[in-house]
Coordinates of C-alpha atoms and ligand atoms in Angstrom, one line a residue:
X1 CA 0.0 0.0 0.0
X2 CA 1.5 3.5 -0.7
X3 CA 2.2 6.0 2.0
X4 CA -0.1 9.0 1.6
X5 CA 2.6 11.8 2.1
X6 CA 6.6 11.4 2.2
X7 CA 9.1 13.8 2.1
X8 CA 12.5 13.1 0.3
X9 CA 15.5 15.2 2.1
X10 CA 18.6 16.5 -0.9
X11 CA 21.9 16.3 0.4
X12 CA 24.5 15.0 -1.7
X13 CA 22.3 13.6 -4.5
X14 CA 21.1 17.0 -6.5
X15 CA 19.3 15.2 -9.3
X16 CA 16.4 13.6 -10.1
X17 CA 17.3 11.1 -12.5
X18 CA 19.5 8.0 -10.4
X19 CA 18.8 9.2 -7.4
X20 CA 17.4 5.8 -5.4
X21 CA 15.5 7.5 -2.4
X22 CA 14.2 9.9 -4.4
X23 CA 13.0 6.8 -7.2
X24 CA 11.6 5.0 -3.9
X25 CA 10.3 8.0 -1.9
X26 CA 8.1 8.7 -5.2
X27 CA 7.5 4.3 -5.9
X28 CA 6.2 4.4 -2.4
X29 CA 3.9 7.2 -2.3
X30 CA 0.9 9.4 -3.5
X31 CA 1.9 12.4 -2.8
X32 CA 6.2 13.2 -2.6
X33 CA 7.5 16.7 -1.3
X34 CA 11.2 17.6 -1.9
X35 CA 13.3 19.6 0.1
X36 CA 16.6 21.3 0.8
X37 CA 17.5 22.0 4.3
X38 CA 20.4 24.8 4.7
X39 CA 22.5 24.1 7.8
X40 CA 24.5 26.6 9.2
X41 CA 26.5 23.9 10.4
X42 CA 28.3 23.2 7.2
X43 CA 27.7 27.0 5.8
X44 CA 29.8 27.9 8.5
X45 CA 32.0 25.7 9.3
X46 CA 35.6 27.3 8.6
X47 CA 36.0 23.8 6.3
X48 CA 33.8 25.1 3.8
X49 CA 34.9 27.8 1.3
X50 CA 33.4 29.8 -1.5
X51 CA 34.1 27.7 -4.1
X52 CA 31.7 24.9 -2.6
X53 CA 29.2 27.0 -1.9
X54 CA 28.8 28.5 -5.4
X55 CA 29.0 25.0 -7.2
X56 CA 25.9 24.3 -4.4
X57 CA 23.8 27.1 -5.5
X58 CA 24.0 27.0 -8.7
X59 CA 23.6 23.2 -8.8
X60 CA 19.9 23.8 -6.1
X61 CA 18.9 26.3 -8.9
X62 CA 19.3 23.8 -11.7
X63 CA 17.2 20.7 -9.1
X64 CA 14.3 23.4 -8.6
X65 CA 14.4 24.1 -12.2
X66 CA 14.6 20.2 -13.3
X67 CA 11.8 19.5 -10.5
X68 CA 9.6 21.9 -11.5
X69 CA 9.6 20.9 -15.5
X70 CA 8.5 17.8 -13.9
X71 CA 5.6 19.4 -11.8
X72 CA 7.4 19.1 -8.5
X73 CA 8.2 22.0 -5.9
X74 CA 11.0 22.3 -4.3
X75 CA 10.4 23.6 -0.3
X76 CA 13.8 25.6 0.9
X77 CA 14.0 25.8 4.7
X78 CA 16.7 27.2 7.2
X79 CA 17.6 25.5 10.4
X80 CA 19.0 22.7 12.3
X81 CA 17.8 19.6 10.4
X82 CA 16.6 17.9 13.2
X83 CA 14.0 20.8 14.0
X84 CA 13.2 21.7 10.5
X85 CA 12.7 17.5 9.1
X86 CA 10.2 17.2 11.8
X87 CA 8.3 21.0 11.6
X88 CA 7.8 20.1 7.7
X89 CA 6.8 16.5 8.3
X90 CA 4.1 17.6 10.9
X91 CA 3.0 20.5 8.2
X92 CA 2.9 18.0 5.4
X93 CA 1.1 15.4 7.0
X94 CA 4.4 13.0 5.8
X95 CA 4.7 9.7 7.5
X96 CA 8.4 9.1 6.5
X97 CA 11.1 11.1 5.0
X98 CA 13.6 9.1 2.7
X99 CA 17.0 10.3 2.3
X100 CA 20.6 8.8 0.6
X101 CA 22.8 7.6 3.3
X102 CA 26.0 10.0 4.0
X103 CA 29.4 8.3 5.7
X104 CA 30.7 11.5 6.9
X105 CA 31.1 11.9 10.8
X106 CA 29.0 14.6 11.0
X107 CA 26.8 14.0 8.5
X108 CA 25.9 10.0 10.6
X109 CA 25.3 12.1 14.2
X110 CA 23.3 14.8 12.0
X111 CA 21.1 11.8 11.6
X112 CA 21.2 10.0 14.3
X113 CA 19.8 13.0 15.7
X114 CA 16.7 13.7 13.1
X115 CA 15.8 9.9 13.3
X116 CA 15.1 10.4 17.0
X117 CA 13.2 13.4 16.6
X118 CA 11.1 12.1 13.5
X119 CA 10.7 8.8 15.7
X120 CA 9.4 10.5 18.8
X121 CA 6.4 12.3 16.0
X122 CA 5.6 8.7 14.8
X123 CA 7.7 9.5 11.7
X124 CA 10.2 7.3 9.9
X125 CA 13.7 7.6 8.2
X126 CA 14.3 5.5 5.3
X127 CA 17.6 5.6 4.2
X128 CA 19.1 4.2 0.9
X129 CA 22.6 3.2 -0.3
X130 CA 23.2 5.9 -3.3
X131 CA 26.4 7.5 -3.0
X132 CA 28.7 4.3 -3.6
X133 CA 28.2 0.9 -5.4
X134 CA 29.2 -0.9 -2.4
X135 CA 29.1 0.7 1.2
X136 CA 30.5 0.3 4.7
X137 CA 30.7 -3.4 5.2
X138 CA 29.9 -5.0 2.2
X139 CA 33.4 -5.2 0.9
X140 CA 35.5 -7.1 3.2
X141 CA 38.5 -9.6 3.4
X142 CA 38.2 -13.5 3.5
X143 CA 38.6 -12.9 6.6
X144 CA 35.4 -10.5 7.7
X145 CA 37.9 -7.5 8.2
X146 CA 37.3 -4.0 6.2
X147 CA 40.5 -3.7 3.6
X148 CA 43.1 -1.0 3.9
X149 CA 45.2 -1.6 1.1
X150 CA 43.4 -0.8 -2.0
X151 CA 44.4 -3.3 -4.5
X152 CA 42.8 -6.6 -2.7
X153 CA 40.3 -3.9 -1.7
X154 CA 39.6 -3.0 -5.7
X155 CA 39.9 -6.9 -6.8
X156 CA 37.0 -8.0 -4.2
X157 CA 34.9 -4.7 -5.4
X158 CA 35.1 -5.7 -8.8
X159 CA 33.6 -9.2 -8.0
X160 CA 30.5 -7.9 -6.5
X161 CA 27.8 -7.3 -8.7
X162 CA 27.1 -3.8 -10.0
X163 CA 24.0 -1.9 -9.5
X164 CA 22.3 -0.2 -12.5
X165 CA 20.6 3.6 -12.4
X166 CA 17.4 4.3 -10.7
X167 CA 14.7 5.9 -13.2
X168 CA 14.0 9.0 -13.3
X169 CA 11.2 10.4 -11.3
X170 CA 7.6 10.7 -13.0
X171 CA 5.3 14.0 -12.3
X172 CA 2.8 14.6 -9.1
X173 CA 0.3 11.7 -8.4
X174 CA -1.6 13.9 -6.4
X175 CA -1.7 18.0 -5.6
X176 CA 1.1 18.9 -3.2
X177 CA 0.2 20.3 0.0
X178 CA 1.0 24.2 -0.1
X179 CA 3.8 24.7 2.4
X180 CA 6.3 27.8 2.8
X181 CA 9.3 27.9 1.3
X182 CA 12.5 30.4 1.0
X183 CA 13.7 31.9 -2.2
X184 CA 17.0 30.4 -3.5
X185 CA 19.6 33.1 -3.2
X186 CA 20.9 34.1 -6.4
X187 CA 24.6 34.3 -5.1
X188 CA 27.0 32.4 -2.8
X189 CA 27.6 36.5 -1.1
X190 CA 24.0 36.1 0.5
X191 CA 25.0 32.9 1.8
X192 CA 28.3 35.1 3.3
X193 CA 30.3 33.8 0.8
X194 CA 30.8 36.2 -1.3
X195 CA 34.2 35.7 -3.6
X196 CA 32.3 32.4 -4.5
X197 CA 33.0 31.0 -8.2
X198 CA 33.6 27.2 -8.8
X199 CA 36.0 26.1 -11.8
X200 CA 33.0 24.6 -13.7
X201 CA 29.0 23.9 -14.7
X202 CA 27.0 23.1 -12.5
X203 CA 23.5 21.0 -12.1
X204 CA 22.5 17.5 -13.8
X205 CA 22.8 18.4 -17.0
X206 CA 25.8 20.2 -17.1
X207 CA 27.4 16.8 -15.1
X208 CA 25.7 14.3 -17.6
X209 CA 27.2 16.4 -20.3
X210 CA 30.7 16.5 -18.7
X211 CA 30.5 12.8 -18.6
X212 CA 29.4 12.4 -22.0
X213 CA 32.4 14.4 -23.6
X214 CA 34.5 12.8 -21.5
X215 CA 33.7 9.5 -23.0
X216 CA 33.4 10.2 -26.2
X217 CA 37.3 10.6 -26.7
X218 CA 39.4 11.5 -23.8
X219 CA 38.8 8.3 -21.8
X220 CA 40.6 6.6 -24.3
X221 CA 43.6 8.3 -23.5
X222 CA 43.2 8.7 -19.8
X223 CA 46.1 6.6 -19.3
X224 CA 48.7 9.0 -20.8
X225 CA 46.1 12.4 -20.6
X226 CA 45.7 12.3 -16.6
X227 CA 49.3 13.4 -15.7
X228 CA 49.8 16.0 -18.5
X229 CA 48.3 19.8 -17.9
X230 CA 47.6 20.6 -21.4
X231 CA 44.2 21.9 -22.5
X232 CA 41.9 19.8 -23.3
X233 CA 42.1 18.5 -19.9
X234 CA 43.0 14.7 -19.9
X235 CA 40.8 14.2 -17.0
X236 CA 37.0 14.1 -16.4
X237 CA 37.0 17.5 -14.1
X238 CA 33.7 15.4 -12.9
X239 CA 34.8 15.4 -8.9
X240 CA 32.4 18.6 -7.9
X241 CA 29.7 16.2 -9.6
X242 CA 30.8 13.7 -7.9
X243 CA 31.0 15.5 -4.7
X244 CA 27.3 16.6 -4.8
X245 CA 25.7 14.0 -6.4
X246 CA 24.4 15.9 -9.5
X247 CA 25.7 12.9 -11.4
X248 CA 25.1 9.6 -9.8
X249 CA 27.8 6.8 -9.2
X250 CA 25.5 4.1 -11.5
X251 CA 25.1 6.4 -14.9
X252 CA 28.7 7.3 -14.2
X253 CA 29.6 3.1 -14.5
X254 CA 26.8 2.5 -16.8
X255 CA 28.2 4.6 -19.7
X256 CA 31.7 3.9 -19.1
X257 CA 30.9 0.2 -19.7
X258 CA 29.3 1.3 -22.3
X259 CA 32.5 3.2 -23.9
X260 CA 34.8 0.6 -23.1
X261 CA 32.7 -1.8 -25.4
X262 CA 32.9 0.8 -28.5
X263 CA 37.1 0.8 -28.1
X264 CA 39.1 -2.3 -29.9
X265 CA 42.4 -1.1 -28.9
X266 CA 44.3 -2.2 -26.0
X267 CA 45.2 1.3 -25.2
X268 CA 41.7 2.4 -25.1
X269 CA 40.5 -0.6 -23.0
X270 CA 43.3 -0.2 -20.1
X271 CA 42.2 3.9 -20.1
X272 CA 38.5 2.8 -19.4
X273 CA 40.1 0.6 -16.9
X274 CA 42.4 3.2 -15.1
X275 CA 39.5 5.4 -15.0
X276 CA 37.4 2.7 -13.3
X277 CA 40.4 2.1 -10.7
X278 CA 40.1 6.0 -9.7
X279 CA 36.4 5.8 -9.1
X280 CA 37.4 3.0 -6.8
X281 CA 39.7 4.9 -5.1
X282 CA 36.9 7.2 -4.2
X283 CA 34.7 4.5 -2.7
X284 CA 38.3 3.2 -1.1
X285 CA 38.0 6.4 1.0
X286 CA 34.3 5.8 1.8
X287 CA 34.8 3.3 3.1
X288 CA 38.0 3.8 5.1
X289 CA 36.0 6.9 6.6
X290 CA 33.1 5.2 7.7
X291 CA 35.2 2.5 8.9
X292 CA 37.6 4.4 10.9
X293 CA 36.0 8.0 11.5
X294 CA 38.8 8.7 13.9
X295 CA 40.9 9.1 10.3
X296 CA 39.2 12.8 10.5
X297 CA 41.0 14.1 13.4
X298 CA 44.4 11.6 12.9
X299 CA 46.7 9.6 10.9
X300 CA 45.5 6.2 10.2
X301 CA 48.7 5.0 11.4
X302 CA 48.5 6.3 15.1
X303 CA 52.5 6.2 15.8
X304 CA 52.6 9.3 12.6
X305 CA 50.4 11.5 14.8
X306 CA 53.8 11.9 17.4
X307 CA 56.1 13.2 14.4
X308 CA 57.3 16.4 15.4
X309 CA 56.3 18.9 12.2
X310 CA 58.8 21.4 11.9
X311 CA 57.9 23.9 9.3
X312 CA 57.3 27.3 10.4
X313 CA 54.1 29.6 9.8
X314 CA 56.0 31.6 7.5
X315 CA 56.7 28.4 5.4
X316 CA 52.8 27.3 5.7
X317 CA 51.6 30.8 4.3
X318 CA 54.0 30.9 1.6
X319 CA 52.7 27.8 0.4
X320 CA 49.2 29.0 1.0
X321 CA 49.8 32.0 -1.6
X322 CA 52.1 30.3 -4.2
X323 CA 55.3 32.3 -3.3
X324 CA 57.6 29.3 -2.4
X325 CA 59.9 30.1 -5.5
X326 CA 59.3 26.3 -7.4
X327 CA 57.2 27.6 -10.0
X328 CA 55.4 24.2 -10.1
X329 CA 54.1 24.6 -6.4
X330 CA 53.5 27.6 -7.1
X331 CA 51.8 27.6 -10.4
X332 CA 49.2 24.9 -8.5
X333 CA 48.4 26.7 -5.3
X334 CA 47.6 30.0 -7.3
X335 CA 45.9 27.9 -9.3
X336 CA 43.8 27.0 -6.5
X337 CA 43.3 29.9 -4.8
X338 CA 41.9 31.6 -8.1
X339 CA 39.5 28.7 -9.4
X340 CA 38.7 26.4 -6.6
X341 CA 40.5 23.5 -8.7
X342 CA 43.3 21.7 -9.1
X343 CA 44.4 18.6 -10.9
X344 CA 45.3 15.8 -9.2
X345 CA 49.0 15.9 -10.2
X346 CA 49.2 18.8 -9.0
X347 CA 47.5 18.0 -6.0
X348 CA 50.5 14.6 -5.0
X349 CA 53.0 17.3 -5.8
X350 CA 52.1 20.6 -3.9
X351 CA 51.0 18.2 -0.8
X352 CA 54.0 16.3 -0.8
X353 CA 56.0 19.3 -1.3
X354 CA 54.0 20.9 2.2
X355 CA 54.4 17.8 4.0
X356 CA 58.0 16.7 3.2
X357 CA 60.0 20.0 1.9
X358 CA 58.8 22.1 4.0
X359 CA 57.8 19.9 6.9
X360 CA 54.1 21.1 7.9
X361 CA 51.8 19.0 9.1
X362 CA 49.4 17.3 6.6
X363 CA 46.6 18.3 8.6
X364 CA 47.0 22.3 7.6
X365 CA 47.2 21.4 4.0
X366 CA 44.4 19.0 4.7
X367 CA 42.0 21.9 6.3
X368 CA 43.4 24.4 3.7
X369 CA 42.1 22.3 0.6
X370 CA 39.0 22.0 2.0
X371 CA 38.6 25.3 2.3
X372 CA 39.6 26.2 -1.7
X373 CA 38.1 23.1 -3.2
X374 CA 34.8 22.8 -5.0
X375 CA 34.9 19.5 -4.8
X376 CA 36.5 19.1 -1.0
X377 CA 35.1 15.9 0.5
X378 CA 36.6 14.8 3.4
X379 CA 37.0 11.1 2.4
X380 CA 38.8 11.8 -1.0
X381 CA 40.8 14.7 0.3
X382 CA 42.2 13.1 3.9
X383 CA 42.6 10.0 1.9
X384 CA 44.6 11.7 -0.2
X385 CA 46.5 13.5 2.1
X386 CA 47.3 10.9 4.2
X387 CA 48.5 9.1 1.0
X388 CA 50.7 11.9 0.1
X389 CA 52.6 12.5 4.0
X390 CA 52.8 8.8 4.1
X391 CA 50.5 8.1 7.2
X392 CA 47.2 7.2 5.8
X393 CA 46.1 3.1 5.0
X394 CA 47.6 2.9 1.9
X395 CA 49.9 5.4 2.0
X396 CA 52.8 6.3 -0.4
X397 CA 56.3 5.2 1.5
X398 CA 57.1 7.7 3.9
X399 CA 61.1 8.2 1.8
X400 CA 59.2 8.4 -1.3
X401 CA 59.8 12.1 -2.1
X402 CA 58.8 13.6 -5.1
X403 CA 61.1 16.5 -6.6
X404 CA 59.1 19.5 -7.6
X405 CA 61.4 20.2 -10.3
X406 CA 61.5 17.1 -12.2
X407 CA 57.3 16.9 -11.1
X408 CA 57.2 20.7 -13.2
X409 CA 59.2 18.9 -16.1
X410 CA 56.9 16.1 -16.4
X411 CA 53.3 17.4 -16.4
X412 CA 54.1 20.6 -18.0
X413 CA 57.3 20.4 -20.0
X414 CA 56.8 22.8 -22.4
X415 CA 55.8 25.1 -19.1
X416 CA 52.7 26.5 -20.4
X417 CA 51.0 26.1 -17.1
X418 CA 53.5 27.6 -15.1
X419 CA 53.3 30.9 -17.7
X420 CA 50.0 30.9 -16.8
X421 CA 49.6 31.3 -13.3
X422 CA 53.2 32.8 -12.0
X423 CA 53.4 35.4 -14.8
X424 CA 56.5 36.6 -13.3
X425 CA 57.9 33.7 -15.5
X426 CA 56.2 34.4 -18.6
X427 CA 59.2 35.0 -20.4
X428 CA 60.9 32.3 -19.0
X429 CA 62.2 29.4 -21.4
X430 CA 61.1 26.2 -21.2
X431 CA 64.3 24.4 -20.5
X432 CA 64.7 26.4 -16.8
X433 CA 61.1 27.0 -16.2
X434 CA 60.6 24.6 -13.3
X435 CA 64.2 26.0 -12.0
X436 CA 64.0 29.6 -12.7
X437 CA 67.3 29.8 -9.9
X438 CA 69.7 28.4 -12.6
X439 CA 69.5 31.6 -14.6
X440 CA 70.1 34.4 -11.7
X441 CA 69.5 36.9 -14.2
X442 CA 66.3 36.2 -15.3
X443 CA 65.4 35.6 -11.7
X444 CA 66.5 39.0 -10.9
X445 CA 64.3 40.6 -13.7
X446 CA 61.2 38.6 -13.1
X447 CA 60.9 39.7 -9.3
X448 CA 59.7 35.9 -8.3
X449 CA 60.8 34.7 -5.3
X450 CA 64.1 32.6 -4.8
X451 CA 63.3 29.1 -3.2
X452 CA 62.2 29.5 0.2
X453 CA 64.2 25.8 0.7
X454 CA 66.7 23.4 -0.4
X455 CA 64.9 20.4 -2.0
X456 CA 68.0 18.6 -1.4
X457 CA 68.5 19.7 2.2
X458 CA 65.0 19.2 3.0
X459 CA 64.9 15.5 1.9
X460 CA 67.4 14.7 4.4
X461 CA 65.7 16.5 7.1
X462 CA 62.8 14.9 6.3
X463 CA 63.9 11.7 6.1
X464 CA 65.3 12.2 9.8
X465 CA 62.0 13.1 10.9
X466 CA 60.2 10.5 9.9
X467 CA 62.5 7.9 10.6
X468 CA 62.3 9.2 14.5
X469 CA 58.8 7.7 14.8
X470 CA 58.4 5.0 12.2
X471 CA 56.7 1.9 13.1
X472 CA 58.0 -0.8 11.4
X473 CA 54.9 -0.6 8.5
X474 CA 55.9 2.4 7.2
X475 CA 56.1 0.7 3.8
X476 CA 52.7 -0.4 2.0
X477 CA 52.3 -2.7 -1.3
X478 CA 50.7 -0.4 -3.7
X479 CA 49.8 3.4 -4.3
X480 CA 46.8 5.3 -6.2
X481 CA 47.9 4.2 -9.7
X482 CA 47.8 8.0 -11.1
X483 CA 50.8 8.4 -8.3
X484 CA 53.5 6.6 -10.1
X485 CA 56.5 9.1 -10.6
Ligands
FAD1 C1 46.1 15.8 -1.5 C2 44.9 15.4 -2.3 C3 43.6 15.9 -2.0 C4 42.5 15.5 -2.7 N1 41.3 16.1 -2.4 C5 40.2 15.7 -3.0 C6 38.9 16.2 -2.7 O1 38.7 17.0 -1.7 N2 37.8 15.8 -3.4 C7 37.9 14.9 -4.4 O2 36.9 14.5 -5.1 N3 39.1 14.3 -4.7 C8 40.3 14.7 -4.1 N4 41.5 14.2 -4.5 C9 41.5 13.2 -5.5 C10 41.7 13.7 -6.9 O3 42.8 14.6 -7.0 C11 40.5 14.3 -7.5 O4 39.4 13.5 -7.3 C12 40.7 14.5 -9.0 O5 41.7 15.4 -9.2 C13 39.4 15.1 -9.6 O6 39.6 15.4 -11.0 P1 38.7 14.6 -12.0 O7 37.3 14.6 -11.6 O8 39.0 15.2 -13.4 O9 39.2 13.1 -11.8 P2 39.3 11.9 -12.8 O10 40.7 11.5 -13.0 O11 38.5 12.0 -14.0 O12 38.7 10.7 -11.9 C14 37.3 10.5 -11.8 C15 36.8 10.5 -10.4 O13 37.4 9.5 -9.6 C16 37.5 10.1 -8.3 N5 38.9 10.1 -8.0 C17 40.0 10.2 -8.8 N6 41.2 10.1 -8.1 C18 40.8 9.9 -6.9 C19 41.6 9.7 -5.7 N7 43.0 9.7 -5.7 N8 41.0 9.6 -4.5 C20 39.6 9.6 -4.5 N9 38.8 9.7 -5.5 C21 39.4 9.9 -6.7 C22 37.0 11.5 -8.3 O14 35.6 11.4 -7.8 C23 37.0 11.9 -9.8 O15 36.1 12.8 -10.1 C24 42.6 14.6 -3.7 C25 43.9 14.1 -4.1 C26 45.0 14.5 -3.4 C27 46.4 13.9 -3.7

């Protein structure tokens, strides 16, 4: 028997095509009221920046307009979830609001907390899996124990059968109930956010089409494209999707099962498979941060959490701004700071540079990222800088070091990138770009600044430091295969 009245609660699933408790909230009902809670919480937390924020709006204005075309409303409120789920439940007349599960700390006590309201009201939470193909638990060892290396980890999620996209959502059975609603805000300033711009389109469509071009050519090449910085981008750029769910997880694997079977070459085939190995990565971190939440606050190897950081404030802000003098770093963190993106070579190499040239903790990169990115997550991004500092589950050897120089030579040798964003080097040649230093007088004339380290001073110091409180499994069997150097 259908429910007469449900609500479905938007978080991190903005669409309304492959969105399972949305499908079900609408299968199990007459009458389905959508609805976007904004929690000052998260809008001001000091984790969440301008970038985020924008690439949020802009993706609620394109749900409300996709909802509408299909006769729905979508009801705005303000508030702390767990007063305003139950107010609007009461006011609709809903006897359960559905909602797609969340694995963040904060997100599982949020609710924990609106279950027990709802439940005191007579009200039910129904909560779907949406955000991964395989949550929490359901990936484990032979031996009943959650994986922290990812390789076994990927081989076992591969095994398990896939899931395949919900349908989209059909138009009102019934006349909603009339219930308030605020206006969406037409910028991230009213939201006090007001520098807000993220680095691409967002909403469903714009994230469907993303995908689309993406695997209409570039996949093929992922392989080679993903560590180069030349234009077109060799990646998807689909993470702030990803992030907010205006793509979901499903269409993602569906289509690129479906591109894999219109390649005959070799090449093409191991791209579609790389790429499939990064979206596993992603639900790697999932699951390591619902498994461990105490990876939030800590390294995954406890004995890490006693190294003694020595980089200095000074050191922390110059990387902040992109003034360290290696024009790679540099060329990232501007980068950045201007566009809320950065690719994820660039990424390995600016938090590897933080953590092990200059000797900050991970943790102020960590919090700084999350802060710039429009596609911070705090799975992907402590994942990945635990990976990078050498303290995380699968982490890169703690003496791996990368060079930032011969990094900058890789990814950008004809130092295109670097011209962009440090324009100080704009006439700089190619063959000294990534080590402006070697030719004082152009260093001189350009005004940027001379290295604020010695790479080849630093590694040693580095190396010392760690070494103080290694355990002995500092070493791990594998890395994130877009990390090889
Ligand atoms: C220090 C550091 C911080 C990072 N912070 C974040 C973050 O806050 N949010 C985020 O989404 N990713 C983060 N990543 C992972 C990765 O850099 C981005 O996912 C990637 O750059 C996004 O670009 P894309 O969508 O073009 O990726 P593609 O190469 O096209 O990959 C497709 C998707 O796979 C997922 N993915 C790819 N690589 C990884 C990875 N190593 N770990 C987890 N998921 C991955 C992303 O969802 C991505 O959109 C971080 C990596 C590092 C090293």
């Amino acid at each position: 028997m259908l429910l007469k009245t449900v609500l479905h609660w938007f978080r991190r699933d903005l669409r309304v095509t492959d969105n399972t408790a949305l499908f079900q909230a609408y299968s199990e009902s007459e009458r389905l009221v959508p609805v976007f809670c904004w929690d000052d919480a998260i809008l001001r937390s000091p984790d969440v920046g301008a970038a985020r924020v924008d690439f949020l709006l802009r993706s609620l204005h394109s749900l409300s307009r996709n909802l509408d075309s299909l006769g729905h409303r979508l009801v705005i409120r303000h508030g702390p979830p767990e007063e305003v789920l139950p107010t609007l439940a009461r006011e609709a007349g809903a006897s359960a609001v559905f909602v797609n599960r969340d694995y963040e700390p904060y997100s599982v006590a949020r609710d924990a907390r609106v279950e027990a309201v709802l439940t005191e009201h007579g009200i039910q939470l129904r909560s779907h899996k949406d955000r991964v193909i395989h949550e929490g638990r359901e990936v484990l060892t032979r031996t009943g124990t959650v994986f922290s290396v990812f390789t076994p980890y990927s081989k076992a999620w591969k095994a398990k059968p896939l899931s395949w996209p919900a349908p989209r959502i059909g138009g009102p059975k019934a006349p909603a109930p009339s219930l308030g609603s605020l206006p969406l805000p037409e910028s991230a300033a009213a939201l006090g956010h007001p520098a807000g711009q993220s680095p691409c389109a967002a909403g469903e469509r714009a994230g469907l089409e993303l995908l689309d071009q993406f695997l209409e050519a570039r996949v093929f090449d992922y392989d080679h494209g993903r560590n180069l910085l030349s234009e077109p981008n060799g990646t998807s750029l689909l993470s702030p999707h990803l992030r907010f769910g205006t793509v979901g997880i499903r269409t993602v694997l569906e289509r690129l099962q479906s591109a894999r079977t219109r390649t005959t070459t070799t090449v093409g085939q191991k791209s579609c498979d790389t790429w499939l190995s990064e979206l596993i990565w992603r639900e790697f971190y999932i699951q390591i941060l619902a498994n461990h939440p105490r990876v939030a606050s800590g390294s995954f190897r406890p004995e890490y959490d006693q190294i003694q950081w020595r980089g200095t404030d000074a050191q922390f802000e110059a990387w902040c701004a992109g003034q360290t003098g290696y024009p790679i770093v540099d060329a990232a963190m501007r980068c950045l700071n201007a566009t809320g993106w950065m690719h994820n070579r660039l990424r390995m190499i600016v938090a590897m540079f933080l953590t092990k040239d200059l000797m900050v903790s991970w943790q102020r990169g960590e919090r700084h990222f999350m802060k710039a990115l429009a596609d911070g997550d705090l799975a992907a991004n402590n994942g990945g800088w635990q990976w990078s500092a050498g303290c995380g589950t699968d982490a890169a050897p703690y003496f791996r070091i990368f060079n930032p120089v011969t990094q900058g030579q890789k990814c950008d040798p004809d130092g295109d990138f670097v011209r962009r964003w440090v324009p100080e080097l704009k006439d700089a040649p190619a063959d000294c770009i990534h080590e402006p230093w070697t030719r004082p007088l152009l260093l001189a004339r350009s005004r940027y600044p001379s290295p604020i380290v010695q790479h080849d001073v630093q590694r040693g110091l580095c190396l010392e430091m760690f070494k103080a409180v290694k355990g002995a499994s500092a070493e791990s069997k594998s890395t994130p295969s877009s990390a090889n150097e």
